mmCIF file of C-alpha atoms and ligand atoms in Angstrom:
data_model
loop_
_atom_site.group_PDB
_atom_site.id
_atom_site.type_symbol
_atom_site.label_atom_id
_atom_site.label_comp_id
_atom_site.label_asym_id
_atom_site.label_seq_id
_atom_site.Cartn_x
_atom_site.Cartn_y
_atom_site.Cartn_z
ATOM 1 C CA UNK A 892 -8.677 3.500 -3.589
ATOM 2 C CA UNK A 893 -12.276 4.985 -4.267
ATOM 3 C CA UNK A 894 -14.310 4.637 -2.120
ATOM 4 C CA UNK A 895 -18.017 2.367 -3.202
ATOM 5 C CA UNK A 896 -20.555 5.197 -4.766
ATOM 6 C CA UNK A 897 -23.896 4.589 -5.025
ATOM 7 C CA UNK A 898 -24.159 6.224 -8.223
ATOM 8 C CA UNK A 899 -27.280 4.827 -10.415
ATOM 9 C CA UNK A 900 -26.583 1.397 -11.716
ATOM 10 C CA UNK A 901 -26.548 1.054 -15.348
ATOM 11 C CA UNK A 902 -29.355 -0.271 -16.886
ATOM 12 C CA UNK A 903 -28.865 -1.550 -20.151
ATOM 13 C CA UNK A 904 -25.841 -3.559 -20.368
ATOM 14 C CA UNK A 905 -24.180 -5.830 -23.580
ATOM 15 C CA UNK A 906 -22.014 -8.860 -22.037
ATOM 16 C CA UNK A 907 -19.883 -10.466 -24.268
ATOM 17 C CA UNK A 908 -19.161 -14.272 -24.706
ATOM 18 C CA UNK A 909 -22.557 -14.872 -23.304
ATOM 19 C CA UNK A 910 -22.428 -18.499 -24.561
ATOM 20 C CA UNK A 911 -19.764 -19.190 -22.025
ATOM 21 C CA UNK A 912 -19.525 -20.257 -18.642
ATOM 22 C CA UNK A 913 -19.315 -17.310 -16.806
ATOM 23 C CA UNK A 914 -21.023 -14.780 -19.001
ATOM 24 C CA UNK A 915 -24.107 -16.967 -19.551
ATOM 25 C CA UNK A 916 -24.219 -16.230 -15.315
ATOM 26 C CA UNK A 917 -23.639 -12.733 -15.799
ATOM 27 C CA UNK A 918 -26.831 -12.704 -18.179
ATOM 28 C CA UNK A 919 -29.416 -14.579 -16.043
ATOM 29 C CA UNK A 920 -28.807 -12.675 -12.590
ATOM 30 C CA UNK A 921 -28.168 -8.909 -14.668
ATOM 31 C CA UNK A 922 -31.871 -9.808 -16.032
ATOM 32 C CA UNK A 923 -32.925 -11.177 -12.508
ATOM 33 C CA UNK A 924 -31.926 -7.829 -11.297
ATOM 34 C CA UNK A 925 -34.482 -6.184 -13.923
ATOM 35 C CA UNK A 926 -31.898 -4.675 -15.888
ATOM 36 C CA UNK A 927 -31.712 -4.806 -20.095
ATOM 37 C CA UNK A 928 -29.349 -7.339 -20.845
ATOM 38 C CA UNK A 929 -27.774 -7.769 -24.792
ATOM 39 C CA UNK A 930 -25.616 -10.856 -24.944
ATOM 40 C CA UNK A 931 -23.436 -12.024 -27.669
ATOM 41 C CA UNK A 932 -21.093 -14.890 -28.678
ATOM 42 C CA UNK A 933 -18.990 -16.174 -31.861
ATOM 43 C CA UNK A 934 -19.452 -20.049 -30.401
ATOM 44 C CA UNK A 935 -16.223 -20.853 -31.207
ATOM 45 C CA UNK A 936 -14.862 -24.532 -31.197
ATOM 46 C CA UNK A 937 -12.360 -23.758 -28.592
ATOM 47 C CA UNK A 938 -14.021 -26.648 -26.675
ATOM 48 C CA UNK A 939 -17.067 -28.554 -27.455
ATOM 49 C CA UNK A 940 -19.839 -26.523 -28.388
ATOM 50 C CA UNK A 941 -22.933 -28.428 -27.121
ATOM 51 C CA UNK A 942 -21.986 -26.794 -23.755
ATOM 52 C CA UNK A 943 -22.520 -23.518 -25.470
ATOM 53 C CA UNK A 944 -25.353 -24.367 -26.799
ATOM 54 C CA UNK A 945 -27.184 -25.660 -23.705
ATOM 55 C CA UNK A 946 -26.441 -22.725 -21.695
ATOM 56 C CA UNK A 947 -27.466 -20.337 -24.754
ATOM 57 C CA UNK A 948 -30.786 -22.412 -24.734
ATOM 58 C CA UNK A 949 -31.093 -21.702 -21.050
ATOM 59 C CA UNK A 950 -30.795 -17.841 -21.294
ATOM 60 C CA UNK A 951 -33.655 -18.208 -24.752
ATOM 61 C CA UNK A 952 -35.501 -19.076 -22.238
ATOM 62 C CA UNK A 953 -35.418 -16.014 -20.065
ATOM 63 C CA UNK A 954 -37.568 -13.004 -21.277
ATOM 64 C CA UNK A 955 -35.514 -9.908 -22.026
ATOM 65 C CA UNK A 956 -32.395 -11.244 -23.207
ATOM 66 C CA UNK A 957 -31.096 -10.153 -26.807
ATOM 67 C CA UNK A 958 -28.947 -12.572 -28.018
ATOM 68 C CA UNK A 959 -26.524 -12.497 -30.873
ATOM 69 C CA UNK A 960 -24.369 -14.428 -32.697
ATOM 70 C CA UNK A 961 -21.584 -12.589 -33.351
ATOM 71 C CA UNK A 962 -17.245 -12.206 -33.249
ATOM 72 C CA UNK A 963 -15.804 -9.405 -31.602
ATOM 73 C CA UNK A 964 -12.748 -9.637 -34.276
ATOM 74 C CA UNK A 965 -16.089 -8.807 -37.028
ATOM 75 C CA UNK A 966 -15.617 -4.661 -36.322
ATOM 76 C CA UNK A 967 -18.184 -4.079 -38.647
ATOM 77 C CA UNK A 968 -20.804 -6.418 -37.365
ATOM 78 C CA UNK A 969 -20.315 -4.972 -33.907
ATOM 79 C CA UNK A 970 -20.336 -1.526 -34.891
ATOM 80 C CA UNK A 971 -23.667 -2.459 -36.210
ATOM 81 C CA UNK A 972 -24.834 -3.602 -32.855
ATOM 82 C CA UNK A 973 -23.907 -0.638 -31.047
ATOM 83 C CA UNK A 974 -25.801 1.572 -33.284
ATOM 84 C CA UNK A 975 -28.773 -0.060 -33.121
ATOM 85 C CA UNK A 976 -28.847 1.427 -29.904
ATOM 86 C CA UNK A 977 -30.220 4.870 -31.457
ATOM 87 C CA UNK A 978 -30.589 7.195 -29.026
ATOM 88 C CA UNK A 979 -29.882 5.097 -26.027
ATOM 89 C CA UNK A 980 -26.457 3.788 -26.109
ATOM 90 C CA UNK A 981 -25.468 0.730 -23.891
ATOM 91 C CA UNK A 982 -25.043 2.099 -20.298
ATOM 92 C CA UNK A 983 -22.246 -0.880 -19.886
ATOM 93 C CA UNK A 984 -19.588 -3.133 -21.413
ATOM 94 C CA UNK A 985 -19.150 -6.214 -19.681
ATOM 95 C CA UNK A 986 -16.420 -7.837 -21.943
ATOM 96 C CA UNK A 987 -16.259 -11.367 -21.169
ATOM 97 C CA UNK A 988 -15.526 -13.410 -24.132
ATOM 98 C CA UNK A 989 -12.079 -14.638 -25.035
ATOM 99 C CA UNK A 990 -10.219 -17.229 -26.044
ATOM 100 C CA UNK A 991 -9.524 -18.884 -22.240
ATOM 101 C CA UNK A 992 -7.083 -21.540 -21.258
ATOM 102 C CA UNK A 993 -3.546 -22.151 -20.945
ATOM 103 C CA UNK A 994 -1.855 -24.749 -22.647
ATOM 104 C CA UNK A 995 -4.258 -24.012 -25.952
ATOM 105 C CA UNK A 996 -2.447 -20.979 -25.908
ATOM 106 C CA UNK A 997 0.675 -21.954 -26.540
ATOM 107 C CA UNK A 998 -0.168 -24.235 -29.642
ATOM 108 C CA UNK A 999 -2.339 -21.095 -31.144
ATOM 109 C CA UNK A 1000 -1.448 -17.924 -29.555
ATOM 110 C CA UNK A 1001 -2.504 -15.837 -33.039
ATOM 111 C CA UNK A 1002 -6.085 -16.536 -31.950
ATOM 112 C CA UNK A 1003 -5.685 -15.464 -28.592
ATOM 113 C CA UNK A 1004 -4.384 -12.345 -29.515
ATOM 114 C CA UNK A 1005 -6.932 -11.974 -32.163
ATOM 115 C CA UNK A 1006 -9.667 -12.176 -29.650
ATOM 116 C CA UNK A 1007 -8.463 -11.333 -26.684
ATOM 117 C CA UNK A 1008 -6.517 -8.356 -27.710
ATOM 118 C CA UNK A 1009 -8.232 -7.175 -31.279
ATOM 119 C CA UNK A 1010 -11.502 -7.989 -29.279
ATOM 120 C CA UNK A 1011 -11.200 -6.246 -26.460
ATOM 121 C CA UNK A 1012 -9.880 -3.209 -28.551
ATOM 122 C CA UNK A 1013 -13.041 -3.413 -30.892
ATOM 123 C CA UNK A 1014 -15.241 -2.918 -27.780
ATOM 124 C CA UNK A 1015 -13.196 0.092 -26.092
ATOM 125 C CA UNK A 1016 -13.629 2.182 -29.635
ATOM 126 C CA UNK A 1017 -16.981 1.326 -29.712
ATOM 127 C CA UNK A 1018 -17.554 2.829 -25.992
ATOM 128 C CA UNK A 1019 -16.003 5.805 -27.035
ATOM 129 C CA UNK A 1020 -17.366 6.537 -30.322
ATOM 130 C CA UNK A 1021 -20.819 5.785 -28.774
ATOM 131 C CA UNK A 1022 -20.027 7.290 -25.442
ATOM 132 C CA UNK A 1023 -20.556 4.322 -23.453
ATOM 133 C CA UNK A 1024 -19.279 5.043 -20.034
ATOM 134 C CA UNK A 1025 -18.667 1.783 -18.255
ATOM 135 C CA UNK A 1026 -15.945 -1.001 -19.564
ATOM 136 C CA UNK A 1027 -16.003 -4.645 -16.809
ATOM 137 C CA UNK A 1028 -12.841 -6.858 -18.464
ATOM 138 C CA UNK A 1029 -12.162 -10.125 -17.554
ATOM 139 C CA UNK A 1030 -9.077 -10.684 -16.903
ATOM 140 C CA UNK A 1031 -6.909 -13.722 -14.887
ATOM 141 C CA UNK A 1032 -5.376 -14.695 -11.749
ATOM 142 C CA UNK A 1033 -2.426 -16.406 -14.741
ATOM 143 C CA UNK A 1034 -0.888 -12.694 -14.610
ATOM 144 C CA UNK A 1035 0.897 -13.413 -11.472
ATOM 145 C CA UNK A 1036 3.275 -15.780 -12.871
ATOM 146 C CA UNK A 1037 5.651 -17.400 -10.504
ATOM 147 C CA UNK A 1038 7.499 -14.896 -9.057
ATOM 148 C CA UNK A 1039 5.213 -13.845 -6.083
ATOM 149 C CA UNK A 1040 4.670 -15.459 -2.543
ATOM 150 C CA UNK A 1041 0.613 -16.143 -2.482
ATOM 151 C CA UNK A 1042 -2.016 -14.611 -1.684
ATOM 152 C CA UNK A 1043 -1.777 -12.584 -4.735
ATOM 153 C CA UNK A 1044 -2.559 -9.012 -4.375
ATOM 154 C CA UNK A 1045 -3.437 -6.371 -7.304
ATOM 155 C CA UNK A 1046 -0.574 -4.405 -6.759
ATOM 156 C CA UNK A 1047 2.032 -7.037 -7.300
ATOM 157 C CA UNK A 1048 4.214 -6.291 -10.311
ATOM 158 C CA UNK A 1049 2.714 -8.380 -13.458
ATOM 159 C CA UNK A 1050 5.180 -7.559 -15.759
ATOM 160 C CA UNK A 1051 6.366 -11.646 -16.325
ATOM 161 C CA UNK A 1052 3.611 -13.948 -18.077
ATOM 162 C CA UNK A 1053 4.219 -17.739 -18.396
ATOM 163 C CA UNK A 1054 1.832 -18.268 -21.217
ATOM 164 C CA UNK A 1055 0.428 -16.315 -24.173
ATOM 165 C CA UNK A 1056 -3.516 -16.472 -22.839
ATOM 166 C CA UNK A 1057 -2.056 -14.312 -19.725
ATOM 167 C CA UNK A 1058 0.130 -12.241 -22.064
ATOM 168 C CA UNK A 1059 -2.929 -11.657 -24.112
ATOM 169 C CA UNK A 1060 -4.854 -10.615 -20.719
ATOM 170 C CA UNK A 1061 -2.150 -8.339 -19.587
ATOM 171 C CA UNK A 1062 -2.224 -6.208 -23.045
ATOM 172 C CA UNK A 1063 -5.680 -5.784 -22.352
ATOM 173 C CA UNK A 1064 -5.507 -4.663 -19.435
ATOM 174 C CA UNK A 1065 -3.366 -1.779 -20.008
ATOM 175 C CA UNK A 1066 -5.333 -1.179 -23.137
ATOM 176 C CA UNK A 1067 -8.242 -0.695 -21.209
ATOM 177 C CA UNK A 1068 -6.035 1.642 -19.001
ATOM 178 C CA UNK A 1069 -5.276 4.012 -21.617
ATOM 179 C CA UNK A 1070 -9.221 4.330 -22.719
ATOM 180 C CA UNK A 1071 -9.613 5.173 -19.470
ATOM 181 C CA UNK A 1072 -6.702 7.863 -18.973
ATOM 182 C CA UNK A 1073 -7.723 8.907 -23.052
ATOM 183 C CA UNK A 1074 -11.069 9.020 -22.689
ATOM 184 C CA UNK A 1075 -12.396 8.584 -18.983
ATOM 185 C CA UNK A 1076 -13.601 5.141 -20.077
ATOM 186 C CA UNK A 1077 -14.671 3.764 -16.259
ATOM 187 C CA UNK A 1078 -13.027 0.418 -16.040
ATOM 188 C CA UNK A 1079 -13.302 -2.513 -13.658
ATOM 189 C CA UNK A 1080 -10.745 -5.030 -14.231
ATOM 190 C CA UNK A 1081 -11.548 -8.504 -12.535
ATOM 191 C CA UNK A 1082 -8.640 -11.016 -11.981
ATOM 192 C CA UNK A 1083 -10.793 -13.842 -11.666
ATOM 193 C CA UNK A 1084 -9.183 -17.455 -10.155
ATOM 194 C CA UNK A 1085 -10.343 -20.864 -11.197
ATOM 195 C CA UNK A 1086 -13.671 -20.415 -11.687
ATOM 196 C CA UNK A 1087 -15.879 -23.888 -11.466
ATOM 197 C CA UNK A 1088 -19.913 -24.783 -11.108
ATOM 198 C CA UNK A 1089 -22.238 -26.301 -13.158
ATOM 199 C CA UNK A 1090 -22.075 -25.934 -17.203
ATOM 200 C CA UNK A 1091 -18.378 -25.175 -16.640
ATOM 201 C CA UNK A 1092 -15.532 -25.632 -19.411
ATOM 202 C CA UNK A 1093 -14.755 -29.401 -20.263
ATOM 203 C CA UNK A 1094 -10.826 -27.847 -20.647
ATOM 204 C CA UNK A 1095 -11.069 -27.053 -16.533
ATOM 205 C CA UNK A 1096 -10.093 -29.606 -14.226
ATOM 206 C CA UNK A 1097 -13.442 -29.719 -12.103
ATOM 207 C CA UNK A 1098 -16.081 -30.742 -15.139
ATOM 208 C CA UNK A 1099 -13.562 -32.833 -16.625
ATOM 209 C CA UNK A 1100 -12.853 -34.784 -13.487
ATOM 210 C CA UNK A 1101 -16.207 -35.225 -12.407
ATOM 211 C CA UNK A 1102 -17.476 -36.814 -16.398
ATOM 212 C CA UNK A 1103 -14.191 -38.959 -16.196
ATOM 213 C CA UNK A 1104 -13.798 -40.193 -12.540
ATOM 214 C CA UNK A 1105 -18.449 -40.764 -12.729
ATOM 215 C CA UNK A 1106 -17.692 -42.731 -16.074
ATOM 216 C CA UNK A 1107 -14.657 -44.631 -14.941
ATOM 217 C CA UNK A 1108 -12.487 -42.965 -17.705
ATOM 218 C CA UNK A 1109 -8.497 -42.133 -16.461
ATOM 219 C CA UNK A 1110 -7.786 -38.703 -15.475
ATOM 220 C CA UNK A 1111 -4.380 -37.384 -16.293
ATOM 221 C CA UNK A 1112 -2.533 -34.957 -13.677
ATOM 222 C CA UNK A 1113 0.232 -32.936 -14.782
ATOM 223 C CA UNK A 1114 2.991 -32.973 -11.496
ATOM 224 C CA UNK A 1115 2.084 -35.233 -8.640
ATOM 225 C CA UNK A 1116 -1.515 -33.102 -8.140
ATOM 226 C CA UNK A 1117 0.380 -31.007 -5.454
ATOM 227 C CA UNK A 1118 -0.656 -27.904 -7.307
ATOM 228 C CA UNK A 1119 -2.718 -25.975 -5.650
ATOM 229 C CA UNK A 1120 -5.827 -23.276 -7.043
ATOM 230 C CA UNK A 1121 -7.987 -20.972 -5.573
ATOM 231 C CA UNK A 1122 -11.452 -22.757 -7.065
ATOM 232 C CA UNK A 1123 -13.972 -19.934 -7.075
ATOM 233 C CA UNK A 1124 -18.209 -20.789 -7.599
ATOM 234 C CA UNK A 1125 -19.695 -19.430 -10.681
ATOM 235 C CA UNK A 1126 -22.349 -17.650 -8.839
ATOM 236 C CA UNK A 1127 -19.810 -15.931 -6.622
ATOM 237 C CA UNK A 1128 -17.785 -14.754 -9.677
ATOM 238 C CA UNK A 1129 -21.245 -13.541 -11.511
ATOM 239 C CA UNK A 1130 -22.362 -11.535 -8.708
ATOM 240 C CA UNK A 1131 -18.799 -10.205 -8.081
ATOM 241 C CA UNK A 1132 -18.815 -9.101 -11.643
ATOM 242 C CA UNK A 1133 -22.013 -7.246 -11.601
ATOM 243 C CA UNK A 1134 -20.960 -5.842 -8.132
ATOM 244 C CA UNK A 1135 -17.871 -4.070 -10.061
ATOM 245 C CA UNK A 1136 -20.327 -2.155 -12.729
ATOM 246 C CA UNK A 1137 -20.203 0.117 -10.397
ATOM 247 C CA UNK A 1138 -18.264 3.512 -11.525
ATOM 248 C CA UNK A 1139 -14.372 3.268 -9.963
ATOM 249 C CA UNK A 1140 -12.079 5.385 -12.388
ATOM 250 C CA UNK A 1141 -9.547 2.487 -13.355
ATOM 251 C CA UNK A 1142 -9.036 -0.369 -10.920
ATOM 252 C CA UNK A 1143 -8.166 -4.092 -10.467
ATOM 253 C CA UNK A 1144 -10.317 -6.864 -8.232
ATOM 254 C CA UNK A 1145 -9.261 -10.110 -7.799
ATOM 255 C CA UNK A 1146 -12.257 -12.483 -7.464
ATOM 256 C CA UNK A 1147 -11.373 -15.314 -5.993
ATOM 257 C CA UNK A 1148 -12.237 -17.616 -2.703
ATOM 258 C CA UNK A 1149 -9.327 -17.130 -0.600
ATOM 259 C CA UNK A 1150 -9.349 -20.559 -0.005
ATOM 260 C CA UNK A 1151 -6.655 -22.529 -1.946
ATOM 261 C CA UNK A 1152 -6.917 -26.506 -2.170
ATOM 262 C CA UNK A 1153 -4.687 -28.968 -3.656
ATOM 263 C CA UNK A 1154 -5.786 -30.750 -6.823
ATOM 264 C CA UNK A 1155 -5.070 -33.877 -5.337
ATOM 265 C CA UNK A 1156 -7.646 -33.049 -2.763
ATOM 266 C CA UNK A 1157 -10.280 -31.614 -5.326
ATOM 267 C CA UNK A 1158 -10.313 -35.044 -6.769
ATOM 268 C CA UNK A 1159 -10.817 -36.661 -3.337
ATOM 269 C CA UNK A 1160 -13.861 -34.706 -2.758
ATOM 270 C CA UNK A 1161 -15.127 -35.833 -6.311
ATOM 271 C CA UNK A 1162 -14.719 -39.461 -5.749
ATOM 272 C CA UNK A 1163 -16.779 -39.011 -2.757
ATOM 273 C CA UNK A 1164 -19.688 -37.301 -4.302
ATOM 274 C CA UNK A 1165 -19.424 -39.526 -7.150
ATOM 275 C CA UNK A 1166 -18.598 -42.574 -5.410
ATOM 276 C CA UNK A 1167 -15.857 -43.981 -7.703
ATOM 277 C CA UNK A 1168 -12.156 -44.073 -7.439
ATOM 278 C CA UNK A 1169 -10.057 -41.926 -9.721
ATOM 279 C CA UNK A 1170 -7.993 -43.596 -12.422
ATOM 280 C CA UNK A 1171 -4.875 -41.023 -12.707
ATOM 281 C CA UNK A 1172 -2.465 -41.023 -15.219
ATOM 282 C CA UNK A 1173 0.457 -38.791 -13.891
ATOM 283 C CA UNK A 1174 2.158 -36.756 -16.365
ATOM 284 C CA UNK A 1175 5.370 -34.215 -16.369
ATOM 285 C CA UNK A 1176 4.830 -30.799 -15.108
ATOM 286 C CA UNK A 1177 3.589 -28.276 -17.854
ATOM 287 C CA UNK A 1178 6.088 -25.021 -17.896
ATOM 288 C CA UNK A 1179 3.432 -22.626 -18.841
ATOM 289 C CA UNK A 1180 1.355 -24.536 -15.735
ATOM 290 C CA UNK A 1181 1.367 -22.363 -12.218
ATOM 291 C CA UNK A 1182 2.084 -23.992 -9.140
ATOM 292 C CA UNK A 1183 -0.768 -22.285 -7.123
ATOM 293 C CA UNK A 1184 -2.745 -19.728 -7.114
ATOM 294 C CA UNK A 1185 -4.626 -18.041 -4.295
ATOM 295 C CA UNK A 1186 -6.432 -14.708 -4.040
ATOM 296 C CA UNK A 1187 -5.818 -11.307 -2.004
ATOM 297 C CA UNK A 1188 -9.334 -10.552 -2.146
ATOM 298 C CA UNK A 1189 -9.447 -7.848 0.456
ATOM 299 C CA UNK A 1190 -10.274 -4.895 -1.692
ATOM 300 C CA UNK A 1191 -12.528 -6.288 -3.695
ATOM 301 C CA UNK A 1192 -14.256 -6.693 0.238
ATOM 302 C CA UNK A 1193 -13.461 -3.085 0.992
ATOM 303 C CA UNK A 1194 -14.421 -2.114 -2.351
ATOM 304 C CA UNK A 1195 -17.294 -3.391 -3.839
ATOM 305 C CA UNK A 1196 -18.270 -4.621 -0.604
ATOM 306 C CA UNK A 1197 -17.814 -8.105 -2.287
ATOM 307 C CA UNK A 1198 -17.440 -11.621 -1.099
ATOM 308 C CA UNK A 1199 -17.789 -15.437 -1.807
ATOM 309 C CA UNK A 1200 -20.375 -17.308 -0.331
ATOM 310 C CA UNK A 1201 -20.024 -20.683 -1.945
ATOM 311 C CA UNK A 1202 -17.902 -23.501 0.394
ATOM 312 C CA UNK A 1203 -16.076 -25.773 -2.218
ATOM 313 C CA UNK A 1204 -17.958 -28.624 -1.390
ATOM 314 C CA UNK A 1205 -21.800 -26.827 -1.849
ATOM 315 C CA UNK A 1206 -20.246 -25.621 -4.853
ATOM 316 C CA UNK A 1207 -18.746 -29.377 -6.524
ATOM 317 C CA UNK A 1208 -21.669 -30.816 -5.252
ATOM 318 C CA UNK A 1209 -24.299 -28.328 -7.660
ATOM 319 C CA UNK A 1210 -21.741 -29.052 -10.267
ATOM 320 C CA UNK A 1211 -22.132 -33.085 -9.977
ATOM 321 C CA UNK A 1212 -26.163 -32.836 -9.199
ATOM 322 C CA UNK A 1213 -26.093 -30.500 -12.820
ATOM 323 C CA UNK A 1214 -23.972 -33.585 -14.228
ATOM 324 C CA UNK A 1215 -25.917 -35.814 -13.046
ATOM 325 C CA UNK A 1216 -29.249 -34.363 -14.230
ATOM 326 C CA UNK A 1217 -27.609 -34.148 -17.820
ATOM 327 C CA UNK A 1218 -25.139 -37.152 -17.848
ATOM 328 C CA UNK A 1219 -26.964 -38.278 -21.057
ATOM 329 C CA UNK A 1220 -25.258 -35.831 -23.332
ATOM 330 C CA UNK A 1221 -22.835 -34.301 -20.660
ATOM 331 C CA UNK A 1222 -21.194 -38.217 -20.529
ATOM 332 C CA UNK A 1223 -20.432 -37.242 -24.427
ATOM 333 C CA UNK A 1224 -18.345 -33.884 -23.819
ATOM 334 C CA UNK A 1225 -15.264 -33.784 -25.023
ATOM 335 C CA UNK A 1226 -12.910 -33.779 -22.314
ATOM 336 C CA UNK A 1227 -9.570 -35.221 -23.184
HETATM 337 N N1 NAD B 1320 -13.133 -19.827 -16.015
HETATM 338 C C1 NAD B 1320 -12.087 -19.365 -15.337
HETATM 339 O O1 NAD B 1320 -11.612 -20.000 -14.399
HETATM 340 C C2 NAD B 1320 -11.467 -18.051 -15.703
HETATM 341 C C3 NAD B 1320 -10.373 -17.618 -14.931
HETATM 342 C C4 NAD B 1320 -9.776 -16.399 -15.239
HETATM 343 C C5 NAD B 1320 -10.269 -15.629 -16.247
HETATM 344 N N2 NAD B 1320 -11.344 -16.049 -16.982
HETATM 345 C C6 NAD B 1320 -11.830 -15.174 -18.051
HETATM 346 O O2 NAD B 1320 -13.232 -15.025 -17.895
HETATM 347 C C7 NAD B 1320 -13.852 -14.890 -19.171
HETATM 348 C C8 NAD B 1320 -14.937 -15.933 -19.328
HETATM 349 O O3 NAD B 1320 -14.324 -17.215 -19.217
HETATM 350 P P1 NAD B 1320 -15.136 -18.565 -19.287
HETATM 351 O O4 NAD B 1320 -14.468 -19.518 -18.365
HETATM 352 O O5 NAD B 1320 -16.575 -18.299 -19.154
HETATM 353 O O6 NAD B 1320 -14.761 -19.019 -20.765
HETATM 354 P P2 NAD B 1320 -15.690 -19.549 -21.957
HETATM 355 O O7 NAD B 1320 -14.734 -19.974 -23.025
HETATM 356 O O8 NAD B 1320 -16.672 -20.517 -21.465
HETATM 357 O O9 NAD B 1320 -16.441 -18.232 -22.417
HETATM 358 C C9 NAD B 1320 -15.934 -17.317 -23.352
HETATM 359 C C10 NAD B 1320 -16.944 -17.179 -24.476
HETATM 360 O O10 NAD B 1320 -16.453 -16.187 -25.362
HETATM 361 C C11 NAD B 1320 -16.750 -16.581 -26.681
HETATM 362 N N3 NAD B 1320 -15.793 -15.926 -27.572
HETATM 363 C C12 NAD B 1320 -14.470 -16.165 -27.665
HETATM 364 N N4 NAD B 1320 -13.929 -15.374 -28.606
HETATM 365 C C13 NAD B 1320 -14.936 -14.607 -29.087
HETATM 366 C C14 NAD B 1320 -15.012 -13.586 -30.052
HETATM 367 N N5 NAD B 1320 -13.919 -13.215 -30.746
HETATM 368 N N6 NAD B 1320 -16.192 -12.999 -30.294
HETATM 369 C C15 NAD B 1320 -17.311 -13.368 -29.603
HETATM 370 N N7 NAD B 1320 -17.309 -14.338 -28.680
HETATM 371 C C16 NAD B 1320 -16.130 -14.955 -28.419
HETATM 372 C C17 NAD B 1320 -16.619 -18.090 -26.693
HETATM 373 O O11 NAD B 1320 -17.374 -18.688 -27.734
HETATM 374 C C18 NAD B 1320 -17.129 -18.450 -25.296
HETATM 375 O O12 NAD B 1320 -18.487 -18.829 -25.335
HETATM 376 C C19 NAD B 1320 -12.726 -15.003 -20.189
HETATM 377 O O13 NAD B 1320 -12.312 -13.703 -20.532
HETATM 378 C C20 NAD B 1320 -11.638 -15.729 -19.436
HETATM 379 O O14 NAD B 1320 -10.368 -15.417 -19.965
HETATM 380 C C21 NAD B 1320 -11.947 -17.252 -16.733
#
């Protein structure tokens, strides 16, 4: 394992998917940290896009963020960005947008594939026809499968994925190691785990739960809400992201808490901070569904000297105070 270097941090740095709930973080703390920040996003209808839109309206709002509107699959239009550059190519890659999410995935897994795979692809010729050094993917804690004891750690075999979105994930991820072994393409790799916070995604259990259980609307659990997930703040997962721009040769992080909890008990907490009961609807397990998931996180630690700081409670209660604050059009997500 390398050990942390404290080689110069890149400066200029294009995030992808920066409409989206974690990349639209990314954005607003790389420009906090004074560094030049492109962002760009297709705004896909994957899920309903007045959540992209309020979070791209936040970052227009933040001098020194270029933001386009623009799909990774669109080689030409992306080759276009990157030359733009001139003489001073992007120092970075963070490569954030995909299609995300689990059981979508299985009705359309062409798309995935298309943007997830194709995408990612698109990105890693660009960096080395432009001789960008540094590549961050996303990638997911839904690589494990269910063949592992938890916590999960980077070196467990990953060869088994339940759903397409994690096969999709996997391909890139050993893409992204052969740009590297090709082409020295530096590459962090971040298994991230159930990432929640305000602005999340309406197709994740914690916004959903909050709009339906605040608005009296039934909640449906697949199982009997025994499943457990390793919910991880937004903030946490930005900041761990940025951390990993540092340069590492090729290596994997999971991001995650380290603190698993039970859906059943997530949705306790929310009818306490919301003060209504839960209406559930219990449904039949979903195959391509894992039972829990729960992060090794100790070389991301010993690494990137990396940690979460966020309790689960601090965390769901920003997330309700943000719904709160915008229940008149947040009420109107589509959640179902
Ligand atoms: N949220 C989580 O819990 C979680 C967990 C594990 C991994 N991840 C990964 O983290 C990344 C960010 O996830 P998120 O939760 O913010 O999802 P998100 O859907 O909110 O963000 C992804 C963004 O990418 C954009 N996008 C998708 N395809 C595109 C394309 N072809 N071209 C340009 N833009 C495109 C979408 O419009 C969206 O705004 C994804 O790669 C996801 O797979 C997320």
């Amino acid at each position: 394992m390398p050990e942390p270097t404290s080689a110069k941090s890149p400066q200029s740095i294009l995030v992808t998917g920066a409409a989206g709930f974690i990349a639209s973080r990314v954005c607003a703390l790389l420009q906090a940290e004074g560094r030049e920040v492109t962002g760009l996003d297709s705004f896909n209808d994957a899920y309903d896009v007045r959540l992209k839109n309020w979070r791209w309206a936040e970052l227009e709002k933040i001098k020194g963020i270029t933001l386009h509107r623009m799909d990774l699959t669109d080689r030409a239009a992306l080759r276009g960005l990157f030359e733009k550059q001139g003489e001073t190519p992007f120092d970075a890659v963070v490569n954030l947008a995909a299609r995300a999410g689990v059981r979508a995935s299985v009705e359309n897994p062409t798309v995935y594939v298309e943007a997830n795979v194709g995408g990612a692809l698109n990105l890693m010729e660009l960096c080395r026809e432009f001789g960008v050094r540094k590549f961050v993917l996303a990638s997911t804690s839904s690589l494990y499968g269910k063949d592992h004891a938890t916590p999960y750690r980077e070196d467990m075999n990953t060869d088994r994925q339940l759903s397409p979105y994690a096969a999709t994930k996997k391909a890139a991820e050993a893409m992204a190691y052969t740009y590297h072994f090709l082409y020295k393409l530096d590459v962090s790799v971040l298994r991230y785990f159930t990432v929640y916070g305000p602005a999340g995604r309406p197709d994740m259990t914690p916004l959903r739960f909050v709009q339906r259980i605040r608005e009296g609307r039934t909640i449906t659990v697949f199982g009997d809400g025994s499943q457990s997930r390793d919910f991880t703040y937004v903030d946490d997962i930005a900041k761990g992201t940025i951390t990993a721009l540092r340069p590492v040769g090729y290596e994997i992080f999971n991001l995650g808490s380290d603190e698993p909890l039970k859906l059943s008990e997530m949705i306790g907490l929310i009818e306490e901070l919301v003060g209504r009961k839960a209406i559930i609807d219990y449904r039949p397990w979903h195959p391509a569904d894992m039972m829990a998931t729960w992060a090794d996180i100790t070389k991301a630690r010993a690494t990137l000297g990396w940690s979460p700081k966020t309790s689960f409670r601090e965390g769901l209660g920003r997330l309700v105070a943000w719904y709160e604050e915008n229940r008149d059009w947040a009420s109107k997500i589509e959640t179902d």
